[in-house]
Amino acid sequence: MLLCSLRRVALLTVLAALGRLLPAQAQGAAKFPAAPIKFGQIEAQDLTGAPFAADSAATAVVLCDYGSARLKGQGAGFQVVFERVTRIKILSKAGFEHATVDIPLHHSGSASEKVINLRGFTYNLVNGTMEKTRLEPTGVFLEKRTPTEDVQKFTMPNVRVGSVIEFAYTQTSDYLYTFQGWYFQRSIPVRWSEYRVSIPSFYRYKIIYQGAQPFDVNVAHVGAVSLLVDNKIGISNGLAAGQVNGSLTVNAPTEEHQWVLKNLPAITTEPYMTTPADYAARLDFELTGEQWPDRPFHPLVGDWQKVNNDLLADEDFGLRIERAGFLKEQMQALAARYPDVPARAAAVREAVMGAVRYDGTNRYFAEAPLRKAYDAHHGTAADVNLLLLAALRDAGLTAHPLLLSTRNHGAVSEQFPLLSYFNYVAAVVVQPNGPDLLLDATNPLLPSGLLPERCLNRRGYVVGNAPTAGRWLDLTPTQRCVRYQQVSMALDAQGGLTGKVHAEQGGYAAAEERAHLGELGEKKYLAAVGQRHETFTLDKPTLAHADDVTRPLALDYEFRQPGAGNVGNTFYLSPLREFGSTQNPFRHETRAFAIDFGMAQDETLVVSLALPVGYELAALPAPANLELPDGGARFVCSTTTPAPGTVVLTSHLSLSRAVYPAAQYASLRELYRRLLEKQGEQLVVQKKAGS
């Protein structure tokens, strides 16, 4: 498998430079202060005091999170050594989840990550005396999550409300390209987060800070390090040749960094966001090159074209597609049957979905020949969609892999050509005289041409040869999330209501609703519709086009609500509220990150109300026509009387963009507030004068 990572970089360039070693420098350079936390030495106030008054709803708080990373010699190369000490106070039972810790560990080929020297304590105050409970080996286990990722898990013992938990460990890694990143921010408040690194000068890293809050401490100075490595490298530089055995000490100046952030608020999942990791305060490191003494700078990061070419030649990617020709005869028959490109692509997709079911695992590479997944009738996203690509090509279509990162995996940086940004592959069919067709065979509830919602994460990379591939592609779909309701209702003189509802869910809304239908079954699904209208009795509920994903999912039903049984002079109704939105999805007053719907939204509600004879509206509600300053969203609400005794209420919300910047959050929130306000307005129906 192609890995965009650096594994135990051999020191060929050191010895090729005539054995010259980097001189030890920066003697007597400035040093950082002592670490902010020492394992096993807890402060009494952490057990008794209020650690973070700024967030009274917090279930736990990180008192201190301290990490450091450096390089050490390992064999004929280097490893990253990362050390961490973390102290957390549990504030409520809901915070017990933070007493279970997961440490992801990657491995591939000879490269791996390992945890050593794991230790921990739980501290409790009992009758004024501190009790200390040790983390035992029985509370630690290794979970194999995927073929290339394990998870070191442990749960702290004897945790109660008011406990302080503390753990420490060392992690070694053979992956140098990304060094060791650091998250300052978490799903709970953080009182103090500090990270220090020591990077030898022969490696040049791009240090990327993501976050709106400036550092409380940001210090750098020059240090020095001595690294011991094996010296088993053949020399051939015109002056010497042979095999040198033994060990080699590399002395090098270092970049020493210290970063601190204090009193960080929790970053939690909110509606219409990708992953909190995209917005949390964090540091990332990308290795750009190496600089050995008396040698020119050697870049280690290529470009996307190199990544593109390597993937095409990779055993688990490009070659998997090329060698999956076992469906060729079946696909050629489809090509003859469907000359139209979109129709042919849809037929190929149906054939693949009928043969292989997606098992829920997201991956862009296939670890085994695609025939294995085909024979097993299930596989990962890569197994399914690489097979789809092979089948599309066998059907005579120009099809390329589309690399992307799912919404919960995080954003992709086009600046750094790293495969670690991606975790998914779909397909692109290039039409000679039309737009690209984006295809995915993992979700049978979507029509051909739509990517699953989890894949709608800004941009993807098309792998292949120019001019139709080797390019970035906007993943924003042209299809919207469409919800439409048409209600015809009549009010009688006793205040009773009868009516009919026709509702349609189209585009991505249809896929979401069909998934809900599949989970509940039709009987429970229709019963849930009735639960939305507590005072109504529903009759004759029916579904249409449930199995035809090319059409909107339609729901029809009748309803009745008895009146009070006596004749009244005035009735009050809010029909839009009965069938419209129930709450504002944007509850917080402010938001520091984008609102990412994934696709445009369209919601329409039309209610036609027939009044009883001798009754009329006391007054027509004022219309509303609200629009964002740049025209990216609009809400229109109106009430009309097209004929005597008939009232028509219309509510229409259009969000024409998939993503809105954080600066527009307040405007969107206000738009929804006004929508709920207008839909909640009462109609006053009164007897006509003289009736």
XYZ file of C-alpha atoms in Angstrom:
691
model
C 0.000 0.000 0.000
C 1.300 3.432 -0.932
C 1.868 5.495 2.223
C 2.612 9.196 2.223
C 4.706 8.840 5.374
C 8.383 8.759 6.211
C 9.589 5.590 7.905
C 12.889 5.507 9.781
C 14.693 7.737 7.349
C 18.065 6.233 6.488
C 21.127 8.409 6.937
C 22.542 7.946 3.452
C 22.861 11.676 3.023
C 24.878 11.993 6.217
C 27.570 9.552 5.153
C 27.440 10.695 1.557
C 28.566 14.082 2.864
C 32.027 12.515 3.574
C 31.004 11.530 7.056
C 30.707 15.148 8.210
C 28.401 15.427 11.206
C 26.321 18.417 12.074
C 28.200 20.449 14.671
C 26.746 20.808 18.141
C 25.552 24.401 18.427
C 23.649 26.731 20.658
C 25.608 25.835 23.746
C 24.080 27.570 26.744
C 20.902 28.407 24.805
C 17.822 29.499 26.728
C 15.733 26.774 28.323
C 12.016 26.482 28.919
C 10.601 26.612 32.443
C 9.705 23.430 34.307
C 6.739 21.423 33.050
C 3.371 22.782 34.266
C 2.380 19.391 35.680
C 4.181 16.539 37.380
C 2.606 13.125 37.347
C 1.532 11.948 40.771
C 1.658 15.352 42.425
C -1.895 16.646 42.520
C -2.837 19.982 44.066
C -5.399 19.922 46.889
C -7.409 22.735 45.315
C -8.069 20.526 42.277
C -10.145 18.255 44.509
C -11.917 21.005 46.416
C -12.078 24.116 44.248
C -14.240 25.150 41.290
C -11.895 24.529 38.374
C -13.731 26.277 35.536
C -16.510 28.646 36.494
C -16.766 29.960 32.918
C -18.854 26.933 31.848
C -21.367 25.936 34.503
C -22.805 23.229 32.218
C -19.478 21.415 31.774
C -19.528 17.716 32.699
C -15.755 17.637 33.174
C -12.802 19.971 32.776
C -9.219 19.410 31.698
C -7.131 20.895 34.487
C -3.878 20.467 32.594
C -2.858 18.728 29.365
C 0.875 18.715 28.750
C 2.720 17.086 25.864
C 6.187 17.078 24.376
C 7.677 15.523 21.255
C 11.219 14.929 20.058
C 13.217 12.630 17.792
C 15.420 9.753 18.878
C 17.682 7.406 16.960
C 16.111 4.071 16.105
C 17.997 1.544 14.035
C 19.318 3.274 10.939
C 16.860 6.140 11.249
C 14.684 8.054 13.659
C 11.471 7.809 15.648
C 9.172 10.429 17.090
C 8.894 10.152 20.872
C 5.756 11.765 22.275
C 5.099 12.075 26.014
C 1.870 13.206 27.607
C 0.478 13.930 31.082
C -3.226 14.773 31.406
C -5.304 15.682 34.454
C -9.128 15.921 34.301
C -11.738 16.702 36.942
C -15.102 14.939 36.687
C -17.960 17.347 37.467
C -21.036 15.161 36.884
C -22.051 11.608 36.013
C -22.286 12.649 32.378
C -18.549 13.338 32.580
C -17.695 9.718 33.374
C -17.145 9.116 29.650
C -13.932 11.145 29.879
C -12.493 8.500 32.197
C -12.241 6.176 29.174
C -9.386 7.125 26.856
C -8.660 5.989 23.276
C -5.200 6.322 21.725
C -5.201 5.545 17.960
C -2.098 3.643 16.807
C -1.279 3.219 13.130
C 0.795 0.480 11.543
C 1.687 -0.514 7.992
C 4.537 -2.676 6.759
C 7.517 -2.170 9.060
C 6.256 1.170 10.377
C 4.184 1.371 13.537
C 3.151 3.389 16.582
C 3.322 2.001 20.123
C 2.361 3.096 23.637
C 4.756 2.399 26.501
C 4.950 3.362 30.176
C 1.198 3.894 30.496
C 0.203 4.765 34.055
C -2.632 6.510 35.842
C -4.351 7.388 39.114
C -7.827 8.395 40.218
C -7.935 10.785 43.173
C -10.971 11.133 45.455
C -11.543 13.204 48.574
C -13.058 10.937 51.259
C -13.827 12.446 54.664
C -11.283 15.154 54.026
C -8.549 12.664 53.086
C -7.294 12.075 49.545
C -7.611 8.495 48.294
C -5.493 7.356 45.363
C -6.498 4.431 43.094
C -3.997 3.081 40.570
C -4.829 2.179 36.972
C -4.270 -1.585 36.816
C -3.320 -3.595 33.700
C -6.784 -5.190 33.754
C -8.215 -1.805 32.782
C -6.007 -1.542 29.678
C -6.563 -3.357 26.393
C -5.719 -3.094 22.696
C -8.561 -3.006 20.191
C -7.933 -3.823 16.526
C -10.092 -1.305 14.705
C -8.918 -1.738 11.094
C -6.099 -3.650 9.378
C -3.925 -0.522 9.692
C -5.180 0.969 12.970
C -5.327 -0.294 16.539
C -6.655 1.591 19.547
C -5.044 1.501 22.973
C -7.958 1.879 25.380
C -8.112 2.237 29.123
C -10.683 3.203 31.736
C -9.700 4.922 34.938
C -10.863 3.132 38.115
C -13.080 4.279 40.990
C -14.410 7.363 39.212
C -17.040 9.449 41.007
C -18.448 12.931 40.715
C -15.639 15.165 41.982
C -12.852 12.707 41.085
C -9.642 13.900 39.492
C -8.165 11.448 37.009
C -4.589 11.601 35.822
C -2.766 9.519 33.242
C 0.574 9.602 31.466
C 2.148 7.636 28.648
C 4.883 7.638 26.027
C 4.119 6.982 22.367
C 6.714 6.097 19.741
C 6.071 6.543 16.036
C 7.959 5.660 12.865
C 5.911 8.205 10.898
C 7.924 11.386 10.570
C 6.013 13.189 7.835
C 3.376 14.479 10.194
C 5.526 14.473 13.357
C 3.046 14.562 16.278
C 0.197 17.037 16.230
C -1.587 18.498 19.259
C -5.172 19.409 20.058
C -5.473 22.233 22.559
C -9.261 22.189 22.491
C -11.658 19.393 23.410
C -15.345 18.670 23.892
C -14.952 19.863 27.502
C -13.340 23.089 28.770
C -9.545 23.156 29.126
C -7.881 25.204 31.836
C -4.293 24.768 30.609
C -2.951 23.096 27.468
C 0.739 23.137 26.622
C 2.817 21.546 23.896
C 6.585 21.542 23.410
C 8.607 20.155 20.526
C 12.274 19.702 19.713
C 13.008 19.357 15.998
C 16.549 18.731 14.638
C 17.548 21.307 12.065
C 18.126 18.725 9.340
C 14.338 18.284 9.085
C 12.200 21.204 7.962
C 8.581 21.133 9.088
C 5.734 23.396 8.156
C 3.978 24.186 11.462
C 0.276 24.891 10.974
C -1.836 26.455 13.715
C -5.591 26.274 13.408
C -7.511 28.401 15.869
C -8.954 31.831 16.516
C -7.505 32.296 19.998
C -3.970 33.721 20.157
C -1.401 31.790 22.174
C -0.904 32.788 25.790
C 2.678 31.573 25.421
C 4.508 31.198 22.118
C 8.268 30.880 22.598
C 11.008 29.467 20.367
C 14.750 29.165 20.712
C 17.694 27.140 19.421
C 18.825 24.038 21.287
C 20.997 21.034 20.554
C 20.625 17.258 20.434
C 22.781 14.143 20.031
C 21.133 11.213 18.275
C 22.600 7.697 18.215
C 21.806 5.628 15.116
C 23.055 2.426 13.522
C 25.708 2.903 10.837
C 25.185 0.079 8.368
C 25.183 1.942 5.094
C 27.238 1.325 2.011
C 29.288 4.347 0.869
C 29.951 5.158 -2.743
C 30.815 8.791 -3.272
C 33.979 8.645 -5.395
C 36.218 8.834 -2.323
C 35.247 5.716 -0.409
C 33.240 2.562 -0.910
C 32.395 -0.285 1.365
C 30.373 -1.194 4.454
C 30.746 0.655 7.734
C 29.300 -1.042 10.811
C 28.750 0.194 14.334
C 26.953 3.280 15.596
C 26.967 6.910 14.639
C 26.263 9.970 16.776
C 24.554 12.829 15.000
C 24.893 16.174 16.771
C 22.501 18.815 15.527
C 21.017 22.155 16.490
C 17.293 22.014 17.183
C 14.226 24.210 16.975
C 12.653 24.305 20.441
C 9.042 25.480 20.629
C 6.640 26.034 23.507
C 2.953 26.834 22.997
C 0.333 27.421 25.711
C -3.384 28.150 25.547
C -5.392 28.817 28.712
C -9.083 28.706 29.602
C -10.353 27.237 26.352
C -14.104 26.737 25.963
C -15.472 23.350 24.959
C -15.939 22.743 21.260
C -19.012 20.603 20.733
C -20.914 19.199 17.808
C -23.500 21.645 16.486
C -26.053 21.322 13.695
C -24.681 21.555 10.190
C -20.990 21.149 10.843
C -18.467 18.631 9.548
C -16.277 17.468 12.439
C -15.215 19.463 15.516
C -11.615 18.654 14.589
C -11.945 21.064 11.648
C -12.479 23.947 14.070
C -10.669 23.006 17.284
C -7.508 24.898 18.246
C -4.720 22.562 17.141
C -1.207 22.251 15.748
C -0.214 20.127 12.763
C 3.217 19.441 11.313
C 4.062 18.631 7.705
C 7.597 17.593 6.731
C 8.662 19.649 3.729
C 12.296 18.606 3.305
C 15.708 17.865 4.794
C 18.878 19.960 4.975
C 22.126 18.095 5.694
C 25.505 19.834 6.108
C 27.173 20.933 2.900
C 24.232 19.591 0.934
C 21.472 21.456 -0.922
C 17.967 21.443 0.512
C 16.193 18.241 -0.478
C 12.381 18.516 -0.692
C 10.526 15.478 0.617
C 7.046 16.620 -0.284
C 6.208 16.124 -3.923
C 3.128 17.497 -5.622
C -0.323 16.217 -6.375
C 0.805 14.988 -9.772
C 3.304 12.666 -8.092
C 0.632 11.433 -5.681
C -1.610 10.922 -8.706
C 0.996 8.880 -10.584
C 1.918 6.810 -7.542
C -1.715 5.923 -6.906
C -2.251 4.792 -10.489
C 0.690 2.393 -10.111
C -0.225 1.261 -6.608
C -1.093 -2.379 -6.020
C -4.025 -1.542 -3.765
C -5.484 1.242 -5.895
C -4.854 1.735 -9.602
C -3.794 -1.850 -10.263
C -6.840 -3.173 -8.409
C -9.032 -1.427 -10.976
C -6.985 -2.622 -13.932
C -7.054 -6.260 -12.805
C -10.775 -6.441 -12.066
C -12.001 -7.504 -15.485
C -14.257 -10.359 -14.399
C -17.417 -8.293 -15.074
C -16.391 -7.271 -18.585
C -18.830 -9.465 -20.499
C -21.780 -8.348 -18.357
C -20.785 -4.690 -18.670
C -20.382 -4.853 -22.439
C -23.959 -6.127 -22.646
C -25.103 -3.089 -20.658
C -23.126 -0.817 -22.993
C -25.014 -2.194 -25.977
C -28.334 -1.824 -24.186
C -27.788 1.732 -22.908
C -26.119 4.037 -25.453
C -26.895 7.110 -23.319
C -24.008 7.784 -20.913
C -26.031 8.658 -17.745
C -28.379 5.709 -18.282
C -25.467 3.334 -18.859
C -23.639 4.604 -15.757
C -26.817 4.134 -13.706
C -27.228 0.567 -14.990
C -23.615 -0.297 -14.140
C -24.066 1.165 -10.662
C -27.203 -0.930 -10.116
C -25.334 -4.080 -11.153
C -22.497 -3.378 -8.707
C -24.880 -2.547 -5.846
C -26.716 -5.806 -6.517
C -23.469 -7.754 -6.271
C -21.575 -6.122 -3.375
C -22.991 -4.509 -0.237
C -21.148 -1.713 1.571
C -20.103 -2.842 5.064
C -19.792 0.652 6.580
C -15.985 0.846 6.455
C -14.574 3.943 4.756
C -11.306 3.504 2.911
C -9.767 4.589 -0.384
C -7.576 1.521 -0.984
C -8.497 -2.155 -1.348
C -6.319 -4.551 0.630
C -7.323 -7.617 -1.390
C -8.295 -8.302 -5.014
C -11.769 -6.987 -5.773
C -12.919 -10.479 -6.694
C -12.767 -11.375 -3.000
C -15.332 -8.714 -2.047
C -17.446 -9.658 -5.059
C -17.553 -13.323 -4.030
C -18.280 -12.365 -0.385
C -21.037 -9.954 -1.533
C -19.814 -7.247 0.859
C -16.839 -4.938 1.227
C -15.476 -1.545 2.172
C -16.203 1.694 0.329
C -12.992 1.089 -1.621
C -13.954 -2.477 -2.538
C -17.365 -1.346 -3.755
C -16.335 1.795 -5.624
C -13.092 0.515 -7.154
C -15.153 -2.362 -8.519
C -17.642 0.239 -9.772
C -14.798 2.035 -11.553
C -13.595 -1.161 -13.204
C -17.159 -1.957 -14.317
C -17.734 1.554 -15.704
C -14.568 1.257 -17.775
C -15.579 -2.210 -18.985
C -18.851 -0.611 -20.095
C -16.891 1.779 -22.303
C -17.144 4.857 -20.089
C -14.348 7.274 -19.173
C -14.252 6.842 -15.410
C -11.727 8.038 -12.812
C -11.337 7.547 -9.053
C -12.447 10.482 -6.911
C -10.515 10.796 -3.646
C -12.300 12.600 -0.844
C -12.540 12.973 2.901
C -15.891 12.239 4.523
C -17.457 14.958 6.645
C -16.531 13.259 9.920
C -12.947 12.681 8.772
C -12.034 16.334 8.329
C -11.063 18.961 5.804
C -8.564 18.471 2.986
C -5.702 20.899 2.463
C -4.843 21.347 -1.184
C -1.568 22.949 -0.126
C -0.003 19.696 1.107
C -0.079 16.601 -1.131
C -0.746 14.021 1.584
C -2.909 10.940 1.242
C -3.626 10.998 4.966
C -6.211 13.697 4.262
C -8.399 11.146 2.455
C -10.433 8.186 3.655
C -12.831 7.514 0.772
C -12.989 6.922 -2.974
C -15.943 7.411 -5.330
C -16.122 7.598 -9.135
C -16.284 10.323 -11.771
C -17.649 9.625 -15.242
C -16.537 12.203 -17.794
C -19.146 13.065 -20.418
C -17.912 14.404 -23.766
C -20.574 17.104 -23.922
C -21.930 17.331 -20.427
C -21.055 17.780 -16.763
C -19.143 15.192 -14.776
C -21.244 12.420 -13.250
C -20.336 11.651 -9.639
C -21.118 8.046 -8.784
C -21.105 5.962 -5.625
C -22.412 2.422 -5.177
C -22.608 2.279 -1.375
C -26.084 3.761 -0.852
C -28.982 2.225 -2.800
C -31.357 4.846 -1.362
C -29.779 7.519 -3.575
C -30.322 7.863 -7.320
C -27.397 7.615 -9.676
C -25.403 10.838 -9.861
C -25.592 11.748 -6.166
C -22.835 11.159 -3.646
C -23.882 10.117 -0.120
C -24.317 13.035 2.260
C -21.296 11.870 4.290
C -19.145 12.587 1.205
C -20.233 16.206 0.725
C -17.075 17.775 2.109
C -16.184 20.686 -0.187
C -13.661 19.283 -2.727
C -12.189 16.012 -3.954
C -9.267 15.004 -6.159
C -9.788 13.197 -9.481
C -7.047 10.596 -9.975
C -5.962 9.833 -13.534
C -4.328 11.225 -16.606
C -4.882 14.700 -18.008
C -6.871 16.327 -19.445
C -9.887 14.589 -17.849
C -8.240 13.823 -14.483
C -5.412 14.970 -12.213
C -7.580 17.845 -10.974
C -9.671 19.102 -8.063
C -13.447 18.873 -8.228
C -16.166 20.745 -6.360
C -18.348 18.197 -4.544
C -21.306 20.532 -3.986
C -24.304 18.791 -5.582
C -26.779 20.487 -7.877
C -29.569 18.492 -6.226
C -31.150 20.141 -3.194
C -32.649 18.816 -0.007
C -36.308 19.414 -0.913
C -39.311 19.198 1.419
C -42.790 20.076 0.167
C -46.196 19.919 1.890
C -49.608 20.802 0.519
C -52.460 20.830 3.032
C -56.160 21.253 2.289
C -58.245 21.704 5.427
C -61.722 22.853 6.379
C -62.945 24.446 9.602
C -66.503 23.777 10.725
C -68.734 25.953 12.863
C -67.961 23.863 15.957
C -64.219 24.457 15.578
C -63.516 21.015 14.138
C -60.973 20.436 11.393
C -60.833 17.927 8.553
C -58.328 17.776 5.769
C -55.846 16.070 3.509
C -52.043 16.277 3.369
C -49.746 15.551 0.451
C -46.034 15.641 1.357
C -43.022 15.020 -0.841
C -39.372 14.597 0.060
C -36.993 15.049 -2.857
C -33.251 14.943 -3.445
C -31.259 14.326 -0.292
C -34.373 14.670 1.869
C -35.830 11.624 0.099
C -32.743 9.528 0.902
C -32.894 10.577 4.548
C -36.597 9.771 4.790
C -36.216 6.423 3.018
C -33.478 5.500 5.486
C -35.843 6.368 8.338
C -38.552 4.292 6.688
C -36.162 1.358 6.358
C -35.223 1.536 10.039
C -38.802 1.666 11.337
C -40.740 -0.282 8.762
C -43.838 1.140 7.093
C -46.241 0.498 9.978
C -44.137 2.248 12.627
C -43.152 4.976 10.188
C -46.784 5.899 9.522
C -47.574 5.696 13.239
C -44.770 8.203 13.870
C -46.443 10.606 11.424
C -49.530 10.570 13.610
C -47.463 11.292 16.719
C -46.381 14.615 15.225
C -50.008 15.793 15.364
C -51.144 14.917 18.872
C -54.706 16.280 18.553
C -55.349 14.784 15.091
C -56.787 11.425 14.145
C -55.095 10.200 10.965
C -56.914 8.157 8.300
C -55.757 6.387 5.148
C -52.002 7.101 5.354
C -50.256 5.866 2.211
C -46.726 6.006 0.811
C -45.816 6.250 -2.865
C -42.535 5.669 -4.702
C -40.835 4.195 -1.644
C -38.811 1.851 -3.861
C -38.237 4.244 -6.767
C -35.286 6.412 -5.745
C -35.505 8.416 -8.958
C -38.755 9.992 -7.706
C -39.633 11.934 -4.556
C -40.979 9.919 -1.638
C -44.655 10.845 -1.338
C -46.903 10.613 1.728
C -50.669 11.173 1.702
C -53.071 11.053 4.617
C -56.351 12.450 5.854
C -56.933 13.903 9.298
C -59.717 15.088 11.543
C -59.885 17.000 14.784
C -63.279 17.322 16.513
C -64.474 20.701 17.690
C -65.631 21.705 21.131
C -69.207 20.695 20.377
C -70.724 24.149 20.718
C -70.979 27.064 18.354
C -68.435 29.798 18.982
C -68.057 33.283 17.604
C -64.248 33.268 17.283
C -61.647 30.580 16.508
C -57.857 30.779 16.747
C -55.681 28.625 14.512
C -51.975 28.324 13.657
C -51.972 25.944 10.678
C -48.413 26.728 9.586
C -47.088 25.877 13.034
C -48.966 22.559 12.971
C -47.196 21.439 9.789
C -44.068 23.574 9.742
C -40.731 23.711 11.537
C -40.695 22.986 15.260
C -37.491 24.623 16.490
C -34.566 26.800 15.501
C -31.549 24.574 14.766
C -29.234 27.420 15.769
C -29.637 27.707 19.534
C -26.346 29.374 20.472
C -26.057 33.129 20.190
C -22.684 32.983 18.456
C -20.746 30.506 16.359
C -17.088 30.583 15.405
C -17.202 28.239 12.409
C -19.047 27.780 9.145
C -22.590 26.484 8.733
C -22.149 23.541 6.374
C -25.418 22.042 5.116
C -23.629 19.977 2.469
C -26.224 20.910 -0.113
C -28.770 23.674 -0.804
C -32.101 23.495 1.056
C -35.663 24.145 -0.064
C -38.748 23.916 2.186
C -42.250 24.795 0.991
C -45.519 24.607 2.936
C -48.864 25.570 1.405
C -52.039 25.411 3.508
C -55.479 26.020 2.020
C -58.137 26.661 4.684
C -61.882 26.655 3.968
C -63.855 28.726 6.485
C -67.336 27.787 7.681
C -70.247 29.656 6.153
C -70.791 33.010 7.831
C -67.185 33.332 9.049
C -64.253 35.462 7.922
C -60.725 36.395 8.912
C -60.555 39.232 11.390
C -57.419 40.463 9.614
C -54.830 39.194 7.157
C -51.409 38.570 8.783
C -48.683 40.811 7.410
C -46.504 39.179 4.763
C -42.801 38.514 5.334
C -40.019 38.700 2.780
C -36.623 38.242 4.417
C -33.333 37.840 2.601
C -29.691 37.592 3.625
C -27.704 40.673 2.556
C -25.905 38.769 -0.208
C -28.976 36.902 -1.390
C -27.776 33.481 -0.240
C -30.965 32.705 1.703
C -34.569 33.843 1.596
C -37.783 33.313 3.567
C -41.156 34.341 2.154
C -44.462 34.001 3.990
C -47.845 35.240 2.810
C -51.560 34.899 3.497
C -54.083 35.468 0.720
C -57.840 35.043 0.167
C -58.152 33.922 -3.470
C -61.903 33.346 -3.087
C -64.585 34.154 -0.487
C -64.342 31.753 2.438
C -60.872 30.466 1.415
C -57.528 31.373 2.968
C -54.173 30.255 1.523
C -51.030 30.435 3.638
C -47.631 29.934 2.006
C -44.245 29.536 3.681
C -41.103 29.098 1.594
C -37.509 28.865 2.810
C -34.682 28.748 0.273
C -31.036 28.289 1.265
C -29.237 28.461 -2.048
C -25.749 27.729 -0.718
C -24.271 24.594 0.762
C -21.921 26.484 3.086
C -22.289 29.814 4.911
C -19.389 31.519 6.670
C -19.481 32.042 10.432
C -20.000 35.781 9.825
C -23.500 34.974 8.519
C -24.512 32.824 11.491
C -26.398 35.612 13.247
C -28.334 36.393 10.064
C -29.262 32.744 9.491
C -30.287 32.346 13.121
C -32.493 35.440 12.853
C -33.971 34.137 9.607
C -35.047 30.929 11.346
C -36.341 32.890 14.345
C -38.542 34.996 12.084
C -39.698 31.869 10.237
C -40.856 30.250 13.482
C -42.445 33.501 14.566
C -44.426 33.853 11.334
C -45.444 30.191 11.258
C -46.627 30.515 14.847
C -48.887 33.509 14.179
C -52.536 32.877 14.850
C -55.340 33.300 12.373
C -58.382 34.858 14.013
C -61.579 33.512 12.420
C -64.744 35.307 13.503
C -68.392 35.412 12.642
C -69.374 37.976 10.069
C -71.369 40.881 11.291
C -75.072 40.059 11.145
C -74.524 36.292 10.783
